[in-house]
């Protein structure tokens, strides 16, 4: 049985690299961008980006200005500086920082475009930017009326070197969704009016909708990190990248009808052994999914962790730092303080864990928190 002194997240950058090339093959051999927002979906934006860079990736997407600034300085010694796109765009007052760090804002409205143009004029040279059109999410992006204003007056883009024209799919993870077909059609019509730079539409799921969605650049996130790009695939085409393990802290023999955890929402059905393990909702193991539900909503989904490759059920409510699991089915010598418990990995797949938590793989990863010791396999900077 594996032993551990502290919670650990092992990140296999070789698997990440294989996923990257699998996605490139899907996109007809064109190298994808790497989406590394939210600290590389919780796995570490810098080691992830360094490895992707060494695989030939030259474009990265982050959400926030600060994510972009950190990535730019971490990659400062790269032989060729990658393009770093900031999805939040050029928010008022951030233009100087964006320009100084050579970040590319994804321009989301005519106000941003105008301020970015003014920043270029003030510097006396063009600045790179991307145009993001909103065609169906009403989230971020240039609305249709503003697209009309821009195409009626192309001078509004003077001084901006448009590297990319993009939009985002709203329903890519529902194959056959009419919304995707409609969004593709609307994007093509926009592209006919804005022909500068490369065109980009697909996230991970969009990559699997068909070649017509690939355009010049795909922008996968979750599929790089091992999440199934589409639900309901019988085989997940990408490899698992992260294994999360925590130690057992204590093992207790308990009788029947003994309450476990806050609120005594669970009582043992029979005498068993209970192991308390070093993880909780502060480590991304959501409490909400184990709250007792009204009877008409049915039983909450059973959540399991694994010891030595065997699944064991989680008991009662999740605490901030602790989870109780039923280890009555394992031998006494198999579960001791320090025994490694898998929360995510070969036995507890990312997509199964997401389903048991009532969420998606993206949220499982971005919720992992800061209390795991991260170990990287295949980090080019450490050899
Ligand atoms: C997050 C994001 C992506 C990546 O999405 P996945 O579903 O994780 O592949 C791509 N494009 C944009 C605009 C995003 O915000």
CSV table of C-alpha atoms and ligand atoms in Angstrom, one decimal:
chain,number,residue,atom,x,y,z
A,1,UNK,CA,0.0,0.0,0.0
A,2,UNK,CA,1.4,3.5,-0.9
A,3,UNK,CA,2.4,5.7,2.0
A,4,UNK,CA,2.1,9.5,2.2
A,5,UNK,CA,3.1,12.2,4.6
A,6,UNK,CA,1.1,15.0,3.0
A,7,UNK,CA,-1.6,15.5,0.3
A,8,UNK,CA,-0.1,15.3,-3.2
A,9,UNK,CA,-1.2,16.2,-6.7
A,10,UNK,CA,1.0,14.4,-9.4
A,11,UNK,CA,0.8,16.1,-12.8
A,12,UNK,CA,2.0,14.1,-15.8
A,13,UNK,CA,3.2,16.7,-18.3
A,14,UNK,CA,4.1,13.9,-20.7
A,15,UNK,CA,0.4,12.9,-20.8
A,16,UNK,CA,-0.5,16.6,-21.3
A,17,UNK,CA,1.9,16.7,-24.3
A,18,UNK,CA,0.4,13.6,-25.8
A,19,UNK,CA,-3.1,15.1,-25.4
A,20,UNK,CA,-1.8,18.3,-27.1
A,21,UNK,CA,-0.6,16.3,-30.1
A,22,UNK,CA,-3.8,14.3,-30.3
A,23,UNK,CA,-5.8,17.5,-30.5
A,24,UNK,CA,-3.4,18.8,-33.1
A,25,UNK,CA,-4.0,15.7,-35.2
A,26,UNK,CA,-7.7,16.2,-34.8
A,27,UNK,CA,-7.3,19.7,-36.1
A,28,UNK,CA,-5.6,18.6,-39.3
A,29,UNK,CA,-2.1,19.0,-37.9
A,30,UNK,CA,-2.3,22.6,-37.0
A,31,UNK,CA,-0.9,23.3,-33.6
A,32,UNK,CA,-3.6,24.3,-31.1
A,33,UNK,CA,-3.4,27.2,-28.7
A,34,UNK,CA,-3.1,26.3,-25.0
A,35,UNK,CA,-5.9,27.6,-22.7
A,36,UNK,CA,-4.1,28.1,-19.3
A,37,UNK,CA,-6.6,30.3,-17.5
A,38,UNK,CA,-7.3,29.8,-13.8
A,39,UNK,CA,-3.7,28.7,-13.2
A,40,UNK,CA,-3.8,26.1,-15.9
A,41,UNK,CA,-7.2,24.7,-14.7
A,42,UNK,CA,-5.6,24.4,-11.3
A,43,UNK,CA,-2.6,22.3,-12.4
A,44,UNK,CA,-0.1,25.2,-12.6
A,45,UNK,CA,-0.1,27.5,-15.6
A,46,UNK,CA,3.6,28.0,-15.7
A,47,UNK,CA,4.8,24.3,-15.8
A,48,UNK,CA,1.9,23.5,-18.2
A,49,UNK,CA,2.8,26.4,-20.5
A,50,UNK,CA,6.5,25.7,-20.4
A,51,UNK,CA,5.9,22.1,-21.5
A,52,UNK,CA,3.4,23.1,-24.2
A,53,UNK,CA,5.9,25.7,-25.5
A,54,UNK,CA,8.5,23.0,-25.8
A,55,UNK,CA,5.9,21.0,-27.9
A,56,UNK,CA,5.6,23.9,-30.3
A,57,UNK,CA,2.6,25.7,-28.8
A,58,UNK,CA,3.1,29.4,-29.5
A,59,UNK,CA,-0.3,30.9,-28.3
A,60,UNK,CA,-1.8,30.9,-24.9
A,61,UNK,CA,-5.1,32.1,-23.5
A,62,UNK,CA,-5.6,33.4,-20.0
A,63,UNK,CA,-8.7,35.1,-18.5
A,64,UNK,CA,-7.2,37.9,-16.3
A,65,UNK,CA,-4.6,40.6,-16.8
A,66,UNK,CA,-2.6,39.3,-13.8
A,67,UNK,CA,-2.6,35.8,-15.2
A,68,UNK,CA,-1.1,37.2,-18.3
A,69,UNK,CA,1.5,39.2,-16.5
A,70,UNK,CA,2.7,36.3,-14.5
A,71,UNK,CA,2.8,34.0,-17.5
A,72,UNK,CA,4.8,36.6,-19.5
A,73,UNK,CA,7.4,37.0,-16.8
A,74,UNK,CA,7.6,33.2,-16.2
A,75,UNK,CA,8.2,32.6,-20.0
A,76,UNK,CA,10.6,35.6,-20.4
A,77,UNK,CA,13.6,33.4,-21.2
A,78,UNK,CA,11.8,31.4,-23.9
A,79,UNK,CA,13.6,31.5,-27.2
A,80,UNK,CA,10.6,32.8,-29.1
A,81,UNK,CA,8.1,34.8,-27.0
A,82,UNK,CA,4.6,33.2,-27.3
A,83,UNK,CA,1.5,35.2,-27.9
A,84,UNK,CA,-0.5,35.6,-24.7
A,85,UNK,CA,-4.2,36.5,-25.2
A,86,UNK,CA,-6.2,38.0,-22.3
A,87,UNK,CA,-9.9,37.0,-22.5
A,88,UNK,CA,-11.0,39.8,-20.2
A,89,UNK,CA,-9.8,42.3,-22.9
A,90,UNK,CA,-8.5,45.8,-22.4
A,91,UNK,CA,-10.5,46.9,-19.4
A,92,UNK,CA,-10.3,50.7,-18.7
A,93,UNK,CA,-7.0,51.6,-17.1
A,94,UNK,CA,-5.2,48.4,-18.0
A,95,UNK,CA,-4.0,49.5,-21.5
A,96,UNK,CA,-0.5,50.5,-20.4
A,97,UNK,CA,0.2,47.3,-18.5
A,98,UNK,CA,-1.1,45.2,-21.4
A,99,UNK,CA,1.0,47.0,-23.9
A,100,UNK,CA,4.2,47.1,-21.8
A,101,UNK,CA,4.0,43.3,-21.2
A,102,UNK,CA,3.2,42.6,-24.9
A,103,UNK,CA,-0.1,40.9,-24.0
A,104,UNK,CA,-2.8,40.7,-26.7
A,105,UNK,CA,-6.2,41.8,-25.4
A,106,UNK,CA,-9.3,40.0,-26.8
A,107,UNK,CA,-11.3,43.2,-27.6
A,108,UNK,CA,-14.9,42.8,-26.5
A,109,UNK,CA,-16.6,46.0,-27.4
A,110,UNK,CA,-16.1,49.3,-29.4
A,111,UNK,CA,-15.1,51.1,-26.2
A,112,UNK,CA,-12.2,48.8,-25.7
A,113,UNK,CA,-11.3,49.0,-29.4
A,114,UNK,CA,-11.3,52.8,-29.2
A,115,UNK,CA,-9.1,52.9,-26.1
A,116,UNK,CA,-6.7,50.3,-27.5
A,117,UNK,CA,-6.4,52.4,-30.7
A,118,UNK,CA,-5.6,55.5,-28.5
A,119,UNK,CA,-2.9,53.5,-26.7
A,120,UNK,CA,-1.4,52.6,-30.1
A,121,UNK,CA,-1.5,56.2,-31.2
A,122,UNK,CA,0.1,57.4,-28.0
A,123,UNK,CA,3.0,54.9,-28.6
A,124,UNK,CA,3.4,55.7,-32.2
A,125,UNK,CA,3.2,52.1,-33.3
A,126,UNK,CA,0.5,49.4,-33.8
A,127,UNK,CA,-0.6,47.2,-31.0
A,128,UNK,CA,-1.8,43.6,-31.4
A,129,UNK,CA,-5.4,42.8,-30.6
A,130,UNK,CA,-8.0,40.2,-31.2
A,131,UNK,CA,-11.7,40.7,-32.0
A,132,UNK,CA,-14.2,38.6,-30.1
A,133,UNK,CA,-17.7,38.6,-31.5
A,134,UNK,CA,-20.7,37.6,-29.4
A,135,UNK,CA,-22.8,35.4,-31.5
A,136,UNK,CA,-25.0,33.5,-29.1
A,137,UNK,CA,-23.8,33.6,-25.5
A,138,UNK,CA,-24.5,37.1,-24.3
A,139,UNK,CA,-21.5,36.9,-22.1
A,140,UNK,CA,-18.4,38.7,-23.5
A,141,UNK,CA,-17.9,39.8,-27.0
A,142,UNK,CA,-18.7,42.5,-29.6
A,143,UNK,CA,-22.5,42.6,-30.0
A,144,UNK,CA,-24.1,42.5,-33.5
A,145,UNK,CA,-24.9,46.3,-33.5
A,146,UNK,CA,-21.3,47.1,-32.7
A,147,UNK,CA,-20.0,44.7,-35.4
A,148,UNK,CA,-22.1,46.8,-37.8
A,149,UNK,CA,-20.5,50.0,-36.5
A,150,UNK,CA,-17.1,48.5,-37.0
A,151,UNK,CA,-17.6,47.2,-40.5
A,152,UNK,CA,-19.2,50.5,-41.6
A,153,UNK,CA,-16.2,52.4,-40.3
A,154,UNK,CA,-13.0,50.2,-40.6
A,155,UNK,CA,-10.8,53.2,-39.6
A,156,UNK,CA,-11.9,52.4,-36.0
A,157,UNK,CA,-9.4,49.5,-36.2
A,158,UNK,CA,-6.5,51.6,-37.5
A,159,UNK,CA,-3.4,51.2,-35.3
A,160,UNK,CA,-4.6,47.7,-34.1
A,161,UNK,CA,-2.9,44.7,-35.7
A,162,UNK,CA,-5.8,42.2,-35.6
A,163,UNK,CA,-4.1,38.8,-34.9
A,164,UNK,CA,-7.3,36.8,-34.3
A,165,UNK,CA,-11.0,37.0,-35.0
A,166,UNK,CA,-12.8,34.7,-32.6
A,167,UNK,CA,-16.0,33.6,-30.9
A,168,UNK,CA,-17.0,31.0,-28.4
A,169,UNK,CA,-19.4,28.1,-28.8
A,170,UNK,CA,-22.3,28.0,-26.3
A,171,UNK,CA,-23.4,24.4,-26.7
A,172,UNK,CA,-20.4,22.6,-28.2
A,173,UNK,CA,-20.7,19.8,-25.6
A,174,UNK,CA,-24.1,18.8,-26.9
A,175,UNK,CA,-23.3,17.1,-30.3
A,176,UNK,CA,-26.0,17.9,-32.8
A,177,UNK,CA,-27.1,21.1,-31.0
A,178,UNK,CA,-28.6,23.4,-33.5
A,179,UNK,CA,-27.0,26.3,-31.7
A,180,UNK,CA,-23.5,25.2,-32.7
A,181,UNK,CA,-24.5,25.0,-36.4
A,182,UNK,CA,-26.2,28.4,-36.2
A,183,UNK,CA,-23.2,29.9,-34.4
A,184,UNK,CA,-20.8,28.6,-37.1
A,185,UNK,CA,-23.0,30.1,-39.8
A,186,UNK,CA,-23.1,33.5,-38.0
A,187,UNK,CA,-19.4,33.4,-37.4
A,188,UNK,CA,-18.7,32.6,-41.1
A,189,UNK,CA,-20.7,35.7,-42.1
A,190,UNK,CA,-18.8,37.8,-39.6
A,191,UNK,CA,-15.5,36.4,-40.9
A,192,UNK,CA,-16.4,37.5,-44.4
A,193,UNK,CA,-16.6,41.1,-43.0
A,194,UNK,CA,-13.5,40.9,-40.8
A,195,UNK,CA,-10.9,39.0,-42.7
A,196,UNK,CA,-7.8,40.0,-40.7
A,197,UNK,CA,-5.6,37.6,-38.8
A,198,UNK,CA,-6.6,34.0,-38.0
A,199,UNK,CA,-10.1,32.7,-37.3
A,200,UNK,CA,-10.9,30.7,-34.1
A,201,UNK,CA,-14.1,29.1,-32.8
A,202,UNK,CA,-13.6,25.7,-31.2
A,203,UNK,CA,-12.8,24.9,-27.5
A,204,UNK,CA,-12.2,21.2,-26.6
A,205,UNK,CA,-15.7,20.1,-27.4
A,206,UNK,CA,-15.9,22.1,-30.5
A,207,UNK,CA,-12.8,20.4,-31.8
A,208,UNK,CA,-14.8,17.1,-31.9
A,209,UNK,CA,-17.8,18.6,-33.7
A,210,UNK,CA,-16.1,18.2,-37.1
A,211,UNK,CA,-13.5,19.8,-39.3
A,212,UNK,CA,-15.7,22.7,-40.3
A,213,UNK,CA,-15.3,24.0,-36.7
A,214,UNK,CA,-11.5,24.0,-36.6
A,215,UNK,CA,-10.8,27.0,-38.8
A,216,UNK,CA,-7.3,28.4,-38.3
A,217,UNK,CA,-6.8,27.8,-34.5
A,218,UNK,CA,-8.5,25.6,-31.9
A,219,UNK,CA,-8.5,26.6,-28.2
A,220,UNK,CA,-8.6,23.5,-26.1
A,221,UNK,CA,-8.5,23.7,-22.3
A,222,UNK,CA,-10.1,20.7,-20.5
A,223,UNK,CA,-9.1,18.1,-23.0
A,224,UNK,CA,-5.4,19.0,-22.5
A,225,UNK,CA,-5.9,18.2,-18.8
A,226,UNK,CA,-7.6,14.9,-19.3
A,227,UNK,CA,-11.4,15.8,-19.2
A,228,UNK,CA,-13.5,14.0,-21.8
A,229,UNK,CA,-14.2,16.7,-24.5
A,230,UNK,CA,-17.7,15.5,-25.1
A,231,UNK,CA,-20.1,13.8,-22.6
A,232,UNK,CA,-21.3,10.3,-23.4
A,233,UNK,CA,-18.2,9.2,-25.4
A,234,UNK,CA,-17.7,5.5,-24.7
A,235,UNK,CA,-13.9,6.1,-24.7
A,236,UNK,CA,-12.4,9.3,-23.5
A,237,UNK,CA,-9.8,10.0,-26.3
A,238,UNK,CA,-7.5,12.0,-24.0
A,239,UNK,CA,-5.3,10.6,-21.2
A,240,UNK,CA,-5.6,11.4,-17.5
A,241,UNK,CA,-3.1,14.0,-16.5
A,242,UNK,CA,-3.5,14.4,-12.7
A,243,UNK,CA,-3.6,12.0,-9.8
A,244,UNK,CA,-4.6,13.4,-6.4
A,245,UNK,CA,-3.8,11.4,-3.2
A,246,UNK,CA,-4.0,12.2,0.5
A,247,UNK,CA,-3.0,10.3,3.6
A,248,UNK,CA,-5.2,8.5,6.1
A,249,UNK,CA,-5.0,10.4,9.4
A,250,UNK,CA,-6.9,8.0,11.7
A,251,UNK,CA,-8.7,4.7,11.7
A,252,UNK,CA,-11.5,3.9,14.2
A,253,UNK,CA,-13.6,0.8,14.9
A,254,UNK,CA,-17.2,1.8,15.2
A,255,UNK,CA,-20.4,0.0,16.1
A,256,UNK,CA,-23.8,0.1,14.4
A,257,UNK,CA,-25.9,3.3,14.4
A,258,UNK,CA,-23.0,5.6,15.1
A,259,UNK,CA,-23.3,9.2,13.7
A,260,UNK,CA,-20.6,10.4,11.3
A,261,UNK,CA,-19.7,14.0,10.6
A,262,UNK,CA,-21.4,17.4,11.1
A,263,UNK,CA,-25.2,17.2,11.6
A,264,UNK,CA,-25.1,13.4,12.0
A,265,UNK,CA,-26.6,13.1,8.5
A,266,UNK,CA,-25.2,9.6,8.3
A,267,UNK,CA,-25.3,6.8,10.8
A,268,UNK,CA,-23.5,3.5,10.3
A,269,UNK,CA,-25.8,0.6,9.3
A,270,UNK,CA,-23.5,-2.0,10.9
A,271,UNK,CA,-20.2,-2.3,12.8
A,272,UNK,CA,-17.4,-1.2,10.6
A,273,UNK,CA,-14.1,0.7,10.4
A,274,UNK,CA,-14.0,4.4,9.5
A,275,UNK,CA,-10.9,6.1,8.1
A,276,UNK,CA,-10.6,9.9,8.3
A,277,UNK,CA,-8.6,11.3,5.4
A,278,UNK,CA,-6.7,14.6,4.8
A,279,UNK,CA,-9.1,16.3,2.4
A,280,UNK,CA,-12.1,18.4,2.6
A,281,UNK,CA,-14.1,21.1,0.8
A,282,UNK,CA,-11.1,23.5,1.1
A,283,UNK,CA,-9.4,21.0,-1.2
A,284,UNK,CA,-12.1,21.0,-3.8
A,285,UNK,CA,-14.2,18.1,-2.5
A,286,UNK,CA,-17.5,20.0,-2.6
A,287,UNK,CA,-19.7,19.8,0.5
A,288,UNK,CA,-22.9,20.6,-1.4
A,289,UNK,CA,-23.1,17.2,-3.1
A,290,UNK,CA,-23.3,15.4,0.2
A,291,UNK,CA,-25.9,17.5,1.9
A,292,UNK,CA,-29.0,15.5,2.8
A,293,UNK,CA,-31.6,16.1,0.1
A,294,UNK,CA,-35.4,16.1,0.5
A,295,UNK,CA,-36.7,12.6,-0.1
A,296,UNK,CA,-38.4,13.5,-3.4
A,297,UNK,CA,-35.1,14.4,-4.9
A,298,UNK,CA,-33.7,10.9,-4.2
A,299,UNK,CA,-30.5,9.9,-2.5
A,300,UNK,CA,-27.5,12.1,-3.1
A,301,UNK,CA,-25.0,10.4,-5.4
A,302,UNK,CA,-22.5,8.1,-3.7
A,303,UNK,CA,-19.1,9.4,-3.8
A,304,UNK,CA,-16.1,7.1,-3.5
A,305,UNK,CA,-12.3,7.3,-3.1
A,306,UNK,CA,-9.9,4.5,-3.6
A,307,UNK,CA,-7.3,2.7,-1.5
A,308,UNK,CA,-4.9,0.3,-3.3
A,309,UNK,CA,-7.1,0.5,-6.4
A,310,UNK,CA,-10.3,-0.5,-4.5
A,311,UNK,CA,-13.2,2.0,-4.2
A,312,UNK,CA,-14.5,2.8,-0.7
A,313,UNK,CA,-17.6,5.0,0.0
A,314,UNK,CA,-17.5,8.5,1.5
A,315,UNK,CA,-19.7,8.8,4.7
A,316,UNK,CA,-21.6,11.8,5.9
A,317,UNK,CA,-20.9,15.5,5.3
A,318,UNK,CA,-17.6,16.7,4.0
A,319,UNK,CA,-15.8,19.0,6.5
A,320,UNK,CA,-13.4,21.8,5.5
A,321,UNK,CA,-10.3,19.6,6.1
A,322,UNK,CA,-11.6,16.0,6.6
A,323,UNK,CA,-13.6,13.3,5.0
A,324,UNK,CA,-14.7,10.0,6.6
A,325,UNK,CA,-14.7,6.8,4.5
A,326,UNK,CA,-15.9,3.3,5.2
A,327,UNK,CA,-13.0,0.9,5.1
A,328,UNK,CA,-14.8,-2.0,6.7
A,329,UNK,CA,-14.3,-4.0,3.5
A,330,UNK,CA,-10.5,-3.7,3.6
A,331,UNK,CA,-8.0,-5.6,5.8
A,332,UNK,CA,-6.8,-3.8,8.9
A,333,UNK,CA,-3.2,-3.8,7.7
A,334,UNK,CA,-4.3,-2.3,4.4
A,335,UNK,CA,-5.5,1.0,6.0
A,336,UNK,CA,-3.3,2.7,8.6
A,337,UNK,CA,-2.4,6.3,9.3
A,338,UNK,CA,-0.3,7.4,6.3
A,339,UNK,CA,-1.9,5.0,3.8
A,340,UNK,CA,-2.4,6.8,0.5
A,341,UNK,CA,-6.0,7.4,-0.6
A,342,UNK,CA,-6.7,8.3,-4.2
A,343,UNK,CA,-9.3,11.1,-4.8
A,344,UNK,CA,-8.6,11.4,-8.5
A,345,UNK,CA,-6.6,9.2,-10.8
A,346,UNK,CA,-6.6,5.8,-12.3
A,347,UNK,CA,-9.5,4.4,-10.2
A,348,UNK,CA,-11.4,7.6,-9.6
A,349,UNK,CA,-11.5,9.2,-13.1
A,350,UNK,CA,-11.9,12.9,-13.5
A,351,UNK,CA,-15.2,12.5,-15.3
A,352,UNK,CA,-16.6,10.1,-12.7
A,353,UNK,CA,-15.6,12.4,-9.9
A,354,UNK,CA,-17.3,15.3,-11.7
A,355,UNK,CA,-20.5,13.4,-12.2
A,356,UNK,CA,-20.6,12.3,-8.5
A,357,UNK,CA,-20.1,15.9,-7.5
A,358,UNK,CA,-22.8,17.1,-9.8
A,359,UNK,CA,-20.4,19.2,-11.8
A,360,UNK,CA,-18.0,19.2,-14.8
A,361,UNK,CA,-14.4,18.1,-14.9
A,362,UNK,CA,-13.3,21.8,-15.4
A,363,UNK,CA,-14.7,22.7,-12.0
A,364,UNK,CA,-13.2,19.7,-10.2
A,365,UNK,CA,-9.8,20.7,-11.4
A,366,UNK,CA,-10.1,24.5,-10.8
A,367,UNK,CA,-11.4,23.7,-7.2
A,368,UNK,CA,-8.3,21.7,-6.1
A,369,UNK,CA,-7.0,24.6,-4.0
A,370,UNK,CA,-3.5,25.3,-2.7
A,371,UNK,CA,-2.9,22.5,-0.1
A,372,UNK,CA,-1.6,19.8,-2.4
A,373,UNK,CA,2.1,19.3,-2.8
A,374,UNK,CA,2.4,19.4,-6.6
A,375,UNK,CA,4.8,17.1,-8.4
A,376,UNK,CA,5.5,17.3,-12.1
A,377,UNK,CA,6.6,14.6,-14.4
A,378,UNK,CA,8.2,15.9,-17.5
A,379,UNK,CA,8.8,19.5,-16.6
A,380,UNK,CA,11.4,20.8,-19.2
A,381,UNK,CA,12.8,23.3,-16.7
A,382,UNK,CA,13.7,20.7,-14.1
A,383,UNK,CA,15.0,18.1,-16.6
B,1,LIG,C1,-12.2,28.5,-21.3
B,1,LIG,C2,-12.2,28.8,-22.8
B,1,LIG,C3,-11.8,27.9,-23.7
B,1,LIG,C4,-11.4,26.4,-23.4
B,1,LIG,O1,-12.6,25.7,-23.1
B,1,LIG,P1,-12.6,24.1,-22.8
B,1,LIG,O2,-14.0,23.8,-22.8
B,1,LIG,O3,-11.9,23.9,-21.4
B,1,LIG,O4,-11.8,23.5,-23.9
B,1,LIG,C5,-11.7,28.3,-25.0
B,1,LIG,N1,-12.1,29.5,-25.4
B,1,LIG,C6,-12.6,30.4,-24.5
B,1,LIG,C7,-13.0,31.8,-25.0
B,1,LIG,C8,-12.7,30.1,-23.2
B,1,LIG,O5,-13.1,31.0,-22.3
